[in-house]
PDB file of C-alpha atoms in Angstrom:
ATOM      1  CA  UNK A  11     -86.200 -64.265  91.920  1.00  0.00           C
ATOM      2  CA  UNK A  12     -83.599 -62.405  94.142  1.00  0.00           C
ATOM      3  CA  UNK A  13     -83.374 -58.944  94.045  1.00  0.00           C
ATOM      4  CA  UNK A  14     -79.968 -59.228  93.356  1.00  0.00           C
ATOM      5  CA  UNK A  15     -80.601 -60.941  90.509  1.00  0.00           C
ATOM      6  CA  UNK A  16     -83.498 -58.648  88.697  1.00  0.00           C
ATOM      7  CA  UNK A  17     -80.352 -56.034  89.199  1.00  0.00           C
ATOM      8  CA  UNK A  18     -77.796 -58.168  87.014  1.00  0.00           C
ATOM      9  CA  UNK A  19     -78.297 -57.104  83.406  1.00  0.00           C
ATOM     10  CA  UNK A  20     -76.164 -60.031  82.813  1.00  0.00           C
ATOM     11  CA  UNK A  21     -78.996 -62.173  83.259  1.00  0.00           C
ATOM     12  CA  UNK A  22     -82.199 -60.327  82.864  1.00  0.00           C
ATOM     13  CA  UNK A  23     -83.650 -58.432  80.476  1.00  0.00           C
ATOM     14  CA  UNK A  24     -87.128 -57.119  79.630  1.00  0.00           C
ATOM     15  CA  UNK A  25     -89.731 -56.987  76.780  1.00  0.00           C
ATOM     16  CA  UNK A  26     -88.306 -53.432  76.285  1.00  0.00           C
ATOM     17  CA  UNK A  27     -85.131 -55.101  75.567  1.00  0.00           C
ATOM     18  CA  UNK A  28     -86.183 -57.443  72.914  1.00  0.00           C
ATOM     19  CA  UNK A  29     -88.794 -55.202  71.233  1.00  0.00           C
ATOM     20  CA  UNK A  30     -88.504 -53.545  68.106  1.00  0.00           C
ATOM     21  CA  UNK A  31     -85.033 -55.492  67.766  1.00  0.00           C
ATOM     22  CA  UNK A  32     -83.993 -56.979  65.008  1.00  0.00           C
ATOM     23  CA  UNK A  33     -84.000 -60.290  64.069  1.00  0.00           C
ATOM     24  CA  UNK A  34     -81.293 -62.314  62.285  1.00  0.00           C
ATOM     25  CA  UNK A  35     -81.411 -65.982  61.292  1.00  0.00           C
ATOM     26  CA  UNK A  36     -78.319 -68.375  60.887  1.00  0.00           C
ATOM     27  CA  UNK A  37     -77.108 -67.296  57.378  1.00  0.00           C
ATOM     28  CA  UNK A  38     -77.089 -63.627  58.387  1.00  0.00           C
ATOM     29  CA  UNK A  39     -80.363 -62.573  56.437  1.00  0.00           C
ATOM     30  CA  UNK A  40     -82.559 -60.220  58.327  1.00  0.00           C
ATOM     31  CA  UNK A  41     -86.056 -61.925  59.017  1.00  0.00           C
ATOM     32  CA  UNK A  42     -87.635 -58.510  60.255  1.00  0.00           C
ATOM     33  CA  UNK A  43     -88.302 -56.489  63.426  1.00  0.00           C
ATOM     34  CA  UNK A  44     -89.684 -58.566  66.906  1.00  0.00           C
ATOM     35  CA  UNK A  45     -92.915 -56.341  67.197  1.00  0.00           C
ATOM     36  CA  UNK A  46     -94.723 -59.027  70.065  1.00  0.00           C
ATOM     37  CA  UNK A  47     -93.512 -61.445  73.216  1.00  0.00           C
ATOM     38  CA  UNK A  48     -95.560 -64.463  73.800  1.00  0.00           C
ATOM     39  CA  UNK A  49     -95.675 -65.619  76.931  1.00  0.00           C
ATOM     40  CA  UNK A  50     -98.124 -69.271  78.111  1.00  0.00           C
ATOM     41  CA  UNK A  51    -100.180 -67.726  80.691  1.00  0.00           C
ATOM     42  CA  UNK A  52    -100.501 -71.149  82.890  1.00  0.00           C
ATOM     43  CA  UNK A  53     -96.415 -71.971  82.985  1.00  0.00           C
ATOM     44  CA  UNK A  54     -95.458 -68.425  82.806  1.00  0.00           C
ATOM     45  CA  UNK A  55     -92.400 -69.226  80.034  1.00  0.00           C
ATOM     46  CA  UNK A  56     -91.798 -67.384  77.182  1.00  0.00           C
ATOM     47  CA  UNK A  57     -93.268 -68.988  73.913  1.00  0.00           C
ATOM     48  CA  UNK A  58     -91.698 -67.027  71.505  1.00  0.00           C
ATOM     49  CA  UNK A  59     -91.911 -64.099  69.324  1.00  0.00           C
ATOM     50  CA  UNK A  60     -93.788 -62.385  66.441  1.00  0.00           C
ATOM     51  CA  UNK A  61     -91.737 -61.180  63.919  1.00  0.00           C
ATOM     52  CA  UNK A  62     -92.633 -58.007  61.325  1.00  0.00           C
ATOM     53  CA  UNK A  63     -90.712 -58.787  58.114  1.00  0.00           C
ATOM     54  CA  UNK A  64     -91.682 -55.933  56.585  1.00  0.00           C
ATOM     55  CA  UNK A  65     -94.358 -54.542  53.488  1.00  0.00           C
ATOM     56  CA  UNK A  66     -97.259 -57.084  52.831  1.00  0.00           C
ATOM     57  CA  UNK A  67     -95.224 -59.678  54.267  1.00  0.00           C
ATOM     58  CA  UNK A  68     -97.380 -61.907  56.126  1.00  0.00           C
ATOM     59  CA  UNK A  69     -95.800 -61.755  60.448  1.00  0.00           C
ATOM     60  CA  UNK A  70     -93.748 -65.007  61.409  1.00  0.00           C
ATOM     61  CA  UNK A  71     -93.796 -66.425  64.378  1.00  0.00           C
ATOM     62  CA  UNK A  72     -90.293 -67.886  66.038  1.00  0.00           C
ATOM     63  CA  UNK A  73     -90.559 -70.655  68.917  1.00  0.00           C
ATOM     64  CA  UNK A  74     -88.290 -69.592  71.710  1.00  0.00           C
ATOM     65  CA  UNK A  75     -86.522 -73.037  72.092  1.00  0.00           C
ATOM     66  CA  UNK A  76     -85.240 -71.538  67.760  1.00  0.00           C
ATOM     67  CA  UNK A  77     -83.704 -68.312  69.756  1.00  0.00           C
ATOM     68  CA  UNK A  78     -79.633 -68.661  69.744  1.00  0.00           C
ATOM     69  CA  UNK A  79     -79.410 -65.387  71.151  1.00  0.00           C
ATOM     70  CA  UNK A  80     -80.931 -62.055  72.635  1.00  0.00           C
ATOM     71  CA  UNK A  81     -78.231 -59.633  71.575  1.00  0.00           C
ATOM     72  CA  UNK A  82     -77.641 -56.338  72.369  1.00  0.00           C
ATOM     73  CA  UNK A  83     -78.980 -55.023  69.238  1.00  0.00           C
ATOM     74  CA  UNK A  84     -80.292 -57.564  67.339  1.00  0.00           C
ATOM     75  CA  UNK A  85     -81.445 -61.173  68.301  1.00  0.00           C
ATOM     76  CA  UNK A  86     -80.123 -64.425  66.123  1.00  0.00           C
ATOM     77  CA  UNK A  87     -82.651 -67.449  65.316  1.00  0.00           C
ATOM     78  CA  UNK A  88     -81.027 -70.752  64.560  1.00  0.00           C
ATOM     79  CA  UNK A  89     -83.167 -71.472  61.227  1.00  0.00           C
ATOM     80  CA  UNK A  90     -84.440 -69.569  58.535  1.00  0.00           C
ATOM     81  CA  UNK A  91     -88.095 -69.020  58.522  1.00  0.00           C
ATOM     82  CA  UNK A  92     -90.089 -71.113  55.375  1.00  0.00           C
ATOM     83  CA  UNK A  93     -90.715 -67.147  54.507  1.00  0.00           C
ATOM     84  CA  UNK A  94     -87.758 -66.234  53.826  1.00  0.00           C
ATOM     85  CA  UNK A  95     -87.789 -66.551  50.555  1.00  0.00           C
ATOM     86  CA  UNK A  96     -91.228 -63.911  49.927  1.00  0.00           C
ATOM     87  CA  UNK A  97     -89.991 -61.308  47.860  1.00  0.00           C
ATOM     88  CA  UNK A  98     -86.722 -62.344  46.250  1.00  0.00           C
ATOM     89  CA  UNK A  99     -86.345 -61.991  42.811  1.00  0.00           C
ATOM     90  CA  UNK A 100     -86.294 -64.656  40.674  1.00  0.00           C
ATOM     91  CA  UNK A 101     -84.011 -64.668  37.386  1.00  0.00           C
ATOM     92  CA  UNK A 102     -83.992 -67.580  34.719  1.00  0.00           C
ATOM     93  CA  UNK A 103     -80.182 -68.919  34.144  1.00  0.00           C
ATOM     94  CA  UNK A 104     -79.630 -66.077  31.431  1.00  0.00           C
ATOM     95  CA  UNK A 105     -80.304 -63.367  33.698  1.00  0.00           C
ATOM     96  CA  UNK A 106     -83.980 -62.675  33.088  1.00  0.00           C
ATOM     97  CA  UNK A 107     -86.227 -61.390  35.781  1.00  0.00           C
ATOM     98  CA  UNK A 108     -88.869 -63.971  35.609  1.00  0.00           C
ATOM     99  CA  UNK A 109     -90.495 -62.562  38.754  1.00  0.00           C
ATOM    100  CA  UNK A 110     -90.770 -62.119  42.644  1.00  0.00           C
ATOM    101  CA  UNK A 111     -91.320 -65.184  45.014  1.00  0.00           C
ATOM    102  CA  UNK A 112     -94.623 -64.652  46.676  1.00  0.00           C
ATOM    103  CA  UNK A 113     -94.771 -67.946  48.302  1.00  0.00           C
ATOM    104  CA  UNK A 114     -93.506 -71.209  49.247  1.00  0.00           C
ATOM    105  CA  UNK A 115     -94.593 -74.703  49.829  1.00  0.00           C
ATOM    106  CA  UNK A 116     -92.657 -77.514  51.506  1.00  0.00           C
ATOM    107  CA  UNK A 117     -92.843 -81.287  52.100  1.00  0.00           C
ATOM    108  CA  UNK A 118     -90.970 -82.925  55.208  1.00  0.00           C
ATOM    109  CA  UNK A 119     -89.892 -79.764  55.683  1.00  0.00           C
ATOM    110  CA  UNK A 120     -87.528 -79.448  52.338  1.00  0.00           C
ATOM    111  CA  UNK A 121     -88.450 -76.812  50.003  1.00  0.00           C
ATOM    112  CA  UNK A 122     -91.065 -78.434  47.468  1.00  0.00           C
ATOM    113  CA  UNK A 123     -91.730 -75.332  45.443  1.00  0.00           C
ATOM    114  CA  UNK A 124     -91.751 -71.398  44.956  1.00  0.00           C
ATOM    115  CA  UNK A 125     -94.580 -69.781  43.852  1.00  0.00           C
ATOM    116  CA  UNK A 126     -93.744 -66.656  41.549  1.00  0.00           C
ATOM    117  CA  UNK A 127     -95.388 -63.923  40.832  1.00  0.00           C
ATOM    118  CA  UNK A 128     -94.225 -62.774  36.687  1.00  0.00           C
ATOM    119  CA  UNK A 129     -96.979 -59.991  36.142  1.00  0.00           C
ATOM    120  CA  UNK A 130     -99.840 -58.389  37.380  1.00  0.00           C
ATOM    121  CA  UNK A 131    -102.592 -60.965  37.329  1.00  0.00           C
ATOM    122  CA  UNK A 132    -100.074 -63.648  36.263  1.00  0.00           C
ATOM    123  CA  UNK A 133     -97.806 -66.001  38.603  1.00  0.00           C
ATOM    124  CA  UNK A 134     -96.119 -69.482  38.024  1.00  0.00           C
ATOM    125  CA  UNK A 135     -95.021 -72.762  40.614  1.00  0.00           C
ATOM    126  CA  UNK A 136     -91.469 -73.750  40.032  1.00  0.00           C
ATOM    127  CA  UNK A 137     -90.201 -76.766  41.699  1.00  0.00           C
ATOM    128  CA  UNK A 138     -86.960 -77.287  43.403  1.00  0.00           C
ATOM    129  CA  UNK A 139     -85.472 -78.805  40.476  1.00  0.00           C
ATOM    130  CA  UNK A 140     -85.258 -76.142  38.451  1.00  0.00           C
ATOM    131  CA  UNK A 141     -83.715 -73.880  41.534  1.00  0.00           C
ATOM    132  CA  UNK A 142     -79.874 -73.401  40.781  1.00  0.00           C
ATOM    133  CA  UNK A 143     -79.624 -71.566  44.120  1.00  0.00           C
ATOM    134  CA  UNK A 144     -81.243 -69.497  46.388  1.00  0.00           C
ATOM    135  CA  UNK A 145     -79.022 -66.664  48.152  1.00  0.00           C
ATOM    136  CA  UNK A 146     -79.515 -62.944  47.948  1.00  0.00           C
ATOM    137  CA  UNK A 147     -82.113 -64.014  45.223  1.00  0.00           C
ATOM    138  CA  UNK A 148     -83.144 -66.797  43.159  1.00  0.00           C
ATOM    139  CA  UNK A 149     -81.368 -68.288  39.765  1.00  0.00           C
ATOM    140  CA  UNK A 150     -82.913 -71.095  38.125  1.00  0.00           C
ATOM    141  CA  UNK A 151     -81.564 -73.888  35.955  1.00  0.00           C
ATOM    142  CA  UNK A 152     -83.836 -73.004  33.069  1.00  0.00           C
ATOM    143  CA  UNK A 153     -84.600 -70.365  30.987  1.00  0.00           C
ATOM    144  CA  UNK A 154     -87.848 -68.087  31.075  1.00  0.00           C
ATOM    145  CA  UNK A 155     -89.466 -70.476  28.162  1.00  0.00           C
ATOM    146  CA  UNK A 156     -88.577 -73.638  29.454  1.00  0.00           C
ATOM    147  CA  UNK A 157     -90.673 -73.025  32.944  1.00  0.00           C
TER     148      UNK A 157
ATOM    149  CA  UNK B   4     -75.345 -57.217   7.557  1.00  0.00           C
ATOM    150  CA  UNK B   5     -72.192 -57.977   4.778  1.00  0.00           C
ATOM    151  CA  UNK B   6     -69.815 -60.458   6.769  1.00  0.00           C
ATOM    152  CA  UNK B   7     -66.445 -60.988   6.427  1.00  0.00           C
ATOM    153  CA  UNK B   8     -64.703 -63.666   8.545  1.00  0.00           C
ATOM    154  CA  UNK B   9     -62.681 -67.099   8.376  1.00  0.00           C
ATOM    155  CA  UNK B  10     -64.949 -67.992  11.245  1.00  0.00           C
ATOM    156  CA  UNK B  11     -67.999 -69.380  11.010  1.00  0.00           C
ATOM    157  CA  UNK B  12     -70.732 -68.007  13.482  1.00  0.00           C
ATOM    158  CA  UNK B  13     -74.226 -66.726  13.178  1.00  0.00           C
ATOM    159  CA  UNK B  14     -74.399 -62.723  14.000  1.00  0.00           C
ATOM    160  CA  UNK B  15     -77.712 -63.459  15.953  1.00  0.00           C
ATOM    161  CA  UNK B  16     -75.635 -65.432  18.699  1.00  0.00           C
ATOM    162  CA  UNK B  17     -73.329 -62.795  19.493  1.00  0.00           C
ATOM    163  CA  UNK B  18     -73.326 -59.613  21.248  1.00  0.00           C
ATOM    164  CA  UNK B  19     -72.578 -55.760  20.677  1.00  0.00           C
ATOM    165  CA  UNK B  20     -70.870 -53.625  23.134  1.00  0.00           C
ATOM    166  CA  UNK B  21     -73.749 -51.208  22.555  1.00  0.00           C
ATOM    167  CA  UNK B  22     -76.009 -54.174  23.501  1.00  0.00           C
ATOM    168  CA  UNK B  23     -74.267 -54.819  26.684  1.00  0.00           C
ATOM    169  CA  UNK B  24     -74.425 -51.197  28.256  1.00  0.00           C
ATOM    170  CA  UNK B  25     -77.008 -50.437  30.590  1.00  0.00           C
ATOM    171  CA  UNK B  26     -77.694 -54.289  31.128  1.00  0.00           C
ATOM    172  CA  UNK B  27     -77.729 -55.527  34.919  1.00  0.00           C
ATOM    173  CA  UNK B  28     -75.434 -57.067  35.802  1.00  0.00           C
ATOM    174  CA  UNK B  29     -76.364 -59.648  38.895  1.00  0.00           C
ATOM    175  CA  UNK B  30     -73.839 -61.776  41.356  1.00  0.00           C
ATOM    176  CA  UNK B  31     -73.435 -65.150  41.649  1.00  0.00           C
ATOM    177  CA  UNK B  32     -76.103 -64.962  44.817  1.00  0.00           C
ATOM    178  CA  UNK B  33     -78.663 -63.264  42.637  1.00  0.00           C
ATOM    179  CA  UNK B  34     -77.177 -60.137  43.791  1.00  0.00           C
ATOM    180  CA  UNK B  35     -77.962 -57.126  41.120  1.00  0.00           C
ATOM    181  CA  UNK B  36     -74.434 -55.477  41.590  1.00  0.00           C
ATOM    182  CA  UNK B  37     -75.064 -52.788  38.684  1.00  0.00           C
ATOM    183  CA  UNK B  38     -75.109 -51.864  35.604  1.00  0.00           C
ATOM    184  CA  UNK B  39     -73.109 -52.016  32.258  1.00  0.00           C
ATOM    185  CA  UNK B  40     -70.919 -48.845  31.369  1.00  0.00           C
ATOM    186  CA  UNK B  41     -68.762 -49.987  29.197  1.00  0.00           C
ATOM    187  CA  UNK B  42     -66.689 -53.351  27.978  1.00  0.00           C
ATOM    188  CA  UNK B  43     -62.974 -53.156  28.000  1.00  0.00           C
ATOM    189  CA  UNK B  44     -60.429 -54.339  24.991  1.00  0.00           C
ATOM    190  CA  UNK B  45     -56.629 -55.270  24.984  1.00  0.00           C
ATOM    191  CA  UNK B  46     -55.260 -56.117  21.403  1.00  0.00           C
ATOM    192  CA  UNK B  47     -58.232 -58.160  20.199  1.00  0.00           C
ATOM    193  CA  UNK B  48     -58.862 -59.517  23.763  1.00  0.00           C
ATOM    194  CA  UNK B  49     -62.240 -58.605  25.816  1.00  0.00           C
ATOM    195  CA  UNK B  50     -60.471 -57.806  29.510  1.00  0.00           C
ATOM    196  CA  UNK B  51     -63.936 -57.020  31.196  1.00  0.00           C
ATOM    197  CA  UNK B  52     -66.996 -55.135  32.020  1.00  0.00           C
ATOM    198  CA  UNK B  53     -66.908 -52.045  33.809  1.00  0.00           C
ATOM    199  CA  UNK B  54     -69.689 -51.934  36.261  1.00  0.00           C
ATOM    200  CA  UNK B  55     -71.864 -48.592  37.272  1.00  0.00           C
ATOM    201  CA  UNK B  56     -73.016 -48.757  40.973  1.00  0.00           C
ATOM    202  CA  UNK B  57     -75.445 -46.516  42.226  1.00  0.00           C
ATOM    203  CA  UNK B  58     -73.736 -43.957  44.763  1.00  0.00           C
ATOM    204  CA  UNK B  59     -70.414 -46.018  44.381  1.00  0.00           C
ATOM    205  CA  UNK B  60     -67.216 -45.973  42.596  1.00  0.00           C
ATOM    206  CA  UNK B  61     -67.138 -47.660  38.981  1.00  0.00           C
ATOM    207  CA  UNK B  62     -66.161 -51.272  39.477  1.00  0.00           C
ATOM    208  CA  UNK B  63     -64.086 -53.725  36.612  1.00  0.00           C
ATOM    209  CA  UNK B  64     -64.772 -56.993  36.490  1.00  0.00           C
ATOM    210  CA  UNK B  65     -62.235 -59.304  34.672  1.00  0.00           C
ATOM    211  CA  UNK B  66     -63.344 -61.456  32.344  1.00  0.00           C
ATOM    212  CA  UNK B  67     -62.482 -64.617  33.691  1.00  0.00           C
ATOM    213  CA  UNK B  68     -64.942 -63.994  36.527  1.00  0.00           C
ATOM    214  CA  UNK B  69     -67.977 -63.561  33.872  1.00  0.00           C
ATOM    215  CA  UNK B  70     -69.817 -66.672  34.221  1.00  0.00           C
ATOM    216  CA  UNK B  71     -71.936 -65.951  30.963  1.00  0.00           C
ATOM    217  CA  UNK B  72     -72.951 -63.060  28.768  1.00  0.00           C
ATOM    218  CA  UNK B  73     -76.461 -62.820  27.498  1.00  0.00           C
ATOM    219  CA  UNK B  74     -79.043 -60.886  26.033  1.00  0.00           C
ATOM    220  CA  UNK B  75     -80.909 -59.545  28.778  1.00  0.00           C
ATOM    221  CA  UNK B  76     -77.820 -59.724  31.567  1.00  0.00           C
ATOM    222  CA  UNK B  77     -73.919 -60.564  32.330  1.00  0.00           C
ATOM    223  CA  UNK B  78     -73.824 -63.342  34.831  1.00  0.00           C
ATOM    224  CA  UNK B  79     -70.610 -63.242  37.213  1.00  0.00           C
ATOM    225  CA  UNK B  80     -68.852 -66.643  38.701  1.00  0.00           C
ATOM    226  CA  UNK B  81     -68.709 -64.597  42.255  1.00  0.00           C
ATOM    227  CA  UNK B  82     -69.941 -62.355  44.858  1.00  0.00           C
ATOM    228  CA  UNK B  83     -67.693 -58.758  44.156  1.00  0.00           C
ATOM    229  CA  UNK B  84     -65.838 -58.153  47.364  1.00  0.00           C
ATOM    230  CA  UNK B  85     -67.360 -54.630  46.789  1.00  0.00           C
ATOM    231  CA  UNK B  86     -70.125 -55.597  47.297  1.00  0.00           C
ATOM    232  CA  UNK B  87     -69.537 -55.928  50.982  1.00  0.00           C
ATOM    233  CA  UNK B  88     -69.640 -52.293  51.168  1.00  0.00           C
ATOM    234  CA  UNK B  89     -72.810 -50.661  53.083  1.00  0.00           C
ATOM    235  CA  UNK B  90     -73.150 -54.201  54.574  1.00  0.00           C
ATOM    236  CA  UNK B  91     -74.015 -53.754  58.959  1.00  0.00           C
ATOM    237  CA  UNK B  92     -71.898 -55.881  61.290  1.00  0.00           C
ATOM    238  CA  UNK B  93     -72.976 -57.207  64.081  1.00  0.00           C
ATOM    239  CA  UNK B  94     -70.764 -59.271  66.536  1.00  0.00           C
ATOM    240  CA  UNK B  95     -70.870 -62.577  68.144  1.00  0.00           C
ATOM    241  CA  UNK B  96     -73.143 -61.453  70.933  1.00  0.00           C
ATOM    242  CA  UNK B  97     -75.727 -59.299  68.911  1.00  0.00           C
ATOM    243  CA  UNK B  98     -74.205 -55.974  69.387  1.00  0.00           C
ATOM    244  CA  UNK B  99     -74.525 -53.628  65.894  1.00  0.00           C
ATOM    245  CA  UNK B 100     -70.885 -52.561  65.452  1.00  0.00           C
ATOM    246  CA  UNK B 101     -71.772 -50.219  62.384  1.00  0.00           C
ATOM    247  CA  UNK B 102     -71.514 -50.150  58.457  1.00  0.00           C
ATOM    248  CA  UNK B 103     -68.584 -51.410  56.180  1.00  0.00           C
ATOM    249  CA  UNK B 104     -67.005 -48.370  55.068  1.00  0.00           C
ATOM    250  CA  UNK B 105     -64.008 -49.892  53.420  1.00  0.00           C
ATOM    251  CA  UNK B 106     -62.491 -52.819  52.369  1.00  0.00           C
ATOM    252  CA  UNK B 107     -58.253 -53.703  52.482  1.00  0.00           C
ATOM    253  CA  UNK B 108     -57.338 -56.066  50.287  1.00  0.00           C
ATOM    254  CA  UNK B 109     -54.014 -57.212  49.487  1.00  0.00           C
ATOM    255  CA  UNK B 110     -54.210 -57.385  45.667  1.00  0.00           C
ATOM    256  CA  UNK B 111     -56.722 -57.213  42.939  1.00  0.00           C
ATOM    257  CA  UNK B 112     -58.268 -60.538  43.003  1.00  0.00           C
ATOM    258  CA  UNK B 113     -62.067 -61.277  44.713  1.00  0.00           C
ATOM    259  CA  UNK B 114     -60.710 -61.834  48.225  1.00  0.00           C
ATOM    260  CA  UNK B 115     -60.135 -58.949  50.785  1.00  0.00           C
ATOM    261  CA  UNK B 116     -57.471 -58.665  54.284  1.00  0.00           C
ATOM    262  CA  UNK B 117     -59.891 -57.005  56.222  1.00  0.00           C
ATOM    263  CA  UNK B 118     -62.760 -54.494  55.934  1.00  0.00           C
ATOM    264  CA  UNK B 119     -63.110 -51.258  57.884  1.00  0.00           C
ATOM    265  CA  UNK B 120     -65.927 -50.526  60.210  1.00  0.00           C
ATOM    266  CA  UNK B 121     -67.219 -46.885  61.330  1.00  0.00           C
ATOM    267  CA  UNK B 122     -69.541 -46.788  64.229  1.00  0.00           C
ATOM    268  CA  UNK B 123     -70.728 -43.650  63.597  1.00  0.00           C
ATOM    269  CA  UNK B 124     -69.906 -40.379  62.986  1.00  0.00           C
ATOM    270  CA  UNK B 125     -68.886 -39.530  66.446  1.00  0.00           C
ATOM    271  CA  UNK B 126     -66.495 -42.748  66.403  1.00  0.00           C
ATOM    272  CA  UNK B 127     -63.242 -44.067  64.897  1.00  0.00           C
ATOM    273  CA  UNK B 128     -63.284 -46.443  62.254  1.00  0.00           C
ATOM    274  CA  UNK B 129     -62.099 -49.858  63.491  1.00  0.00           C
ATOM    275  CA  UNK B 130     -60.806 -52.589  61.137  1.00  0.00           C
ATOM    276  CA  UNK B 131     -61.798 -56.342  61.633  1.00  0.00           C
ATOM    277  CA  UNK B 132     -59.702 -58.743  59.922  1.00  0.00           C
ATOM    278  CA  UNK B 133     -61.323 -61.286  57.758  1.00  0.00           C
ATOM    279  CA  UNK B 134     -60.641 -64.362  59.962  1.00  0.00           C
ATOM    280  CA  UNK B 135     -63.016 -62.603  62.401  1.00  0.00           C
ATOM    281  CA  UNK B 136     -65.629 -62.807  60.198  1.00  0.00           C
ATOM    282  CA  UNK B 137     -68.464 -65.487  60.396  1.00  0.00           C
ATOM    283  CA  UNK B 138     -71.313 -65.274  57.814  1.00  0.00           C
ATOM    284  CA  UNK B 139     -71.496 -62.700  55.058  1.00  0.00           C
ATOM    285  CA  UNK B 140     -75.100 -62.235  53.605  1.00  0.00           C
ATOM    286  CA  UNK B 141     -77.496 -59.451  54.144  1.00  0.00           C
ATOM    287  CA  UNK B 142     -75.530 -58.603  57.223  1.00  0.00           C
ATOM    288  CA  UNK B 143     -71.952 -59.465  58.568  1.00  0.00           C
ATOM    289  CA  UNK B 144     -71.290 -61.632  61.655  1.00  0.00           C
ATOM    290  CA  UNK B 145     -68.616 -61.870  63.301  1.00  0.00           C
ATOM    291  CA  UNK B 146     -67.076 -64.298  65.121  1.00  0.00           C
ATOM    292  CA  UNK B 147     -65.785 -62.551  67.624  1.00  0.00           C
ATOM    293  CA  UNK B 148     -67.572 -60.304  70.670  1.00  0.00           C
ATOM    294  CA  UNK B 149     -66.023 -56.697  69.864  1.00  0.00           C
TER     295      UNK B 149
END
């Protein structure tokens, strides 16, 4: 690479650049904070990058070809990690705190279930069915009983 | 309880105003957007809820935008354009352009002109019209590179 080039912040930046960023995905939800770069050793691209989302929150990893954008001060992914949903709260159609999401599982990758946690040593699978919607948190269809 | 009323209705199915204060109050996104004060009358009409927000103005609701009412919470029909206050904005190409600090709005209904944007302390607050604005979750994203 030209020297001319390295110079051009237009074009170039580094791993102090994209470190310790944030990262947004495509509905404007923050997934968490880049804390690594991964880069294939033999074709010397970037891979991707490892993403902190925060307390007990297991790390995500992003492929790079999922990267829309390295901003300035934050960088945007183009889909929202299966994740995304750990740690929203869940309330029943009345408005009843059933819970917090500690999990998810998929199938052709469409949401299959949520797995909820509703006490200390308790915690409850509810299927995409009974999800109204899913946005800053979760509102079923149902009520608390009915799960 | 003695009862007298042309209606017929079981007492168990309704609600107090006494029941109602304190309860959350949560968005149509799940959003918790705070907390009963109190519940407003005209003549013998309900008009709405007043809401208590932590560290923010008192907000009204009207009733028509109460989806339902219920024991344990009062479910709203939208996202409060209040609730875009706080919210960081970030433009097109990633930059952080700072915090909503206020929002314009052209009457009192859920919709808003524009919202105004402070930097920081050190800067003037700029105002972004709501056409410029792409996704509002978590964060604001504009469409535009400021």
């Amino acid at each position: 690479m030209t020297e001319e080039l390295l110079n051009d912040e237009s074009f170039v930046i580094t791993s102090d650049d994209v470190l310790g960023k944030s990262v947004i995905d495509e509905q404007g939800d923050s997934i968490g904070i880049i804390t690594q770069l991964h880069i294939d050793k033999t074709n010397k691209n970037i891979l991707g990058i490892s993403i902190d989302p925060g307390f007990l929150k297991p790390q995500v990893f992003v492929g790079v070809r999922l990267i829309s954008l390295f901003g300035i001060d934050a960088v945007y992914i183009s889909k929202t990690p299966q994740s995304r949903y750990i740690g929203l709260i869940v309330f029943d159609r009345t408005g009843v705190i059933i819970g917090k999401v500690i999990g998810s599982e998929y199938q052709d990758k469409a949401l299959k279930t949520l797995e909820v946690r509703t006490g200390l040593f308790r915690k409850v699978s509810i299927g995409k069915d009974k999800i109204q919607r899913i946005k800053r948190n979760v509102i079923l269809n149902v009520k608390k009983d009915e799960i | 309880m003695e009862k007298i009323t042309s209606r017929r209705f079981d007492l168990a199915d309704s609600h107090s105003t006494s029941d109602l204060k304190g309860k959350n109050v949560v968005s149509r996104g799940g959003e918790i957007v705070g907390k009963v004060k109190d519940v407003l009358f005209y003549d013998k009409d309900i008009l709405g809820v007043i809401l208590k927000k932590r560290f923010r103005k008192d907000v009204f609701i009207g009733i028509e935008m109460v989806a339902s009412i219920t024991q344990d919470a009062i479910l709203l029909s939208i996202d409060p354009v209040t609730s875009l206050l706080g919210l960081p904005v970030f433009d097109k190409a990633g930059k952080k352009i700072g915090k909503v600090k206020g929002i314009i709005r052209q009457d009192e209904r859920n919709n808003f002109k524009s919202i105004a944007v402070k930097p920081n302390i050190f800067r003037r607050t700029m105002e972004i019209d709501a056409s410029d604005i792409k996704i509002i979750s978590q964060h604001i994203i504009l469409k535009v590179e400021i």
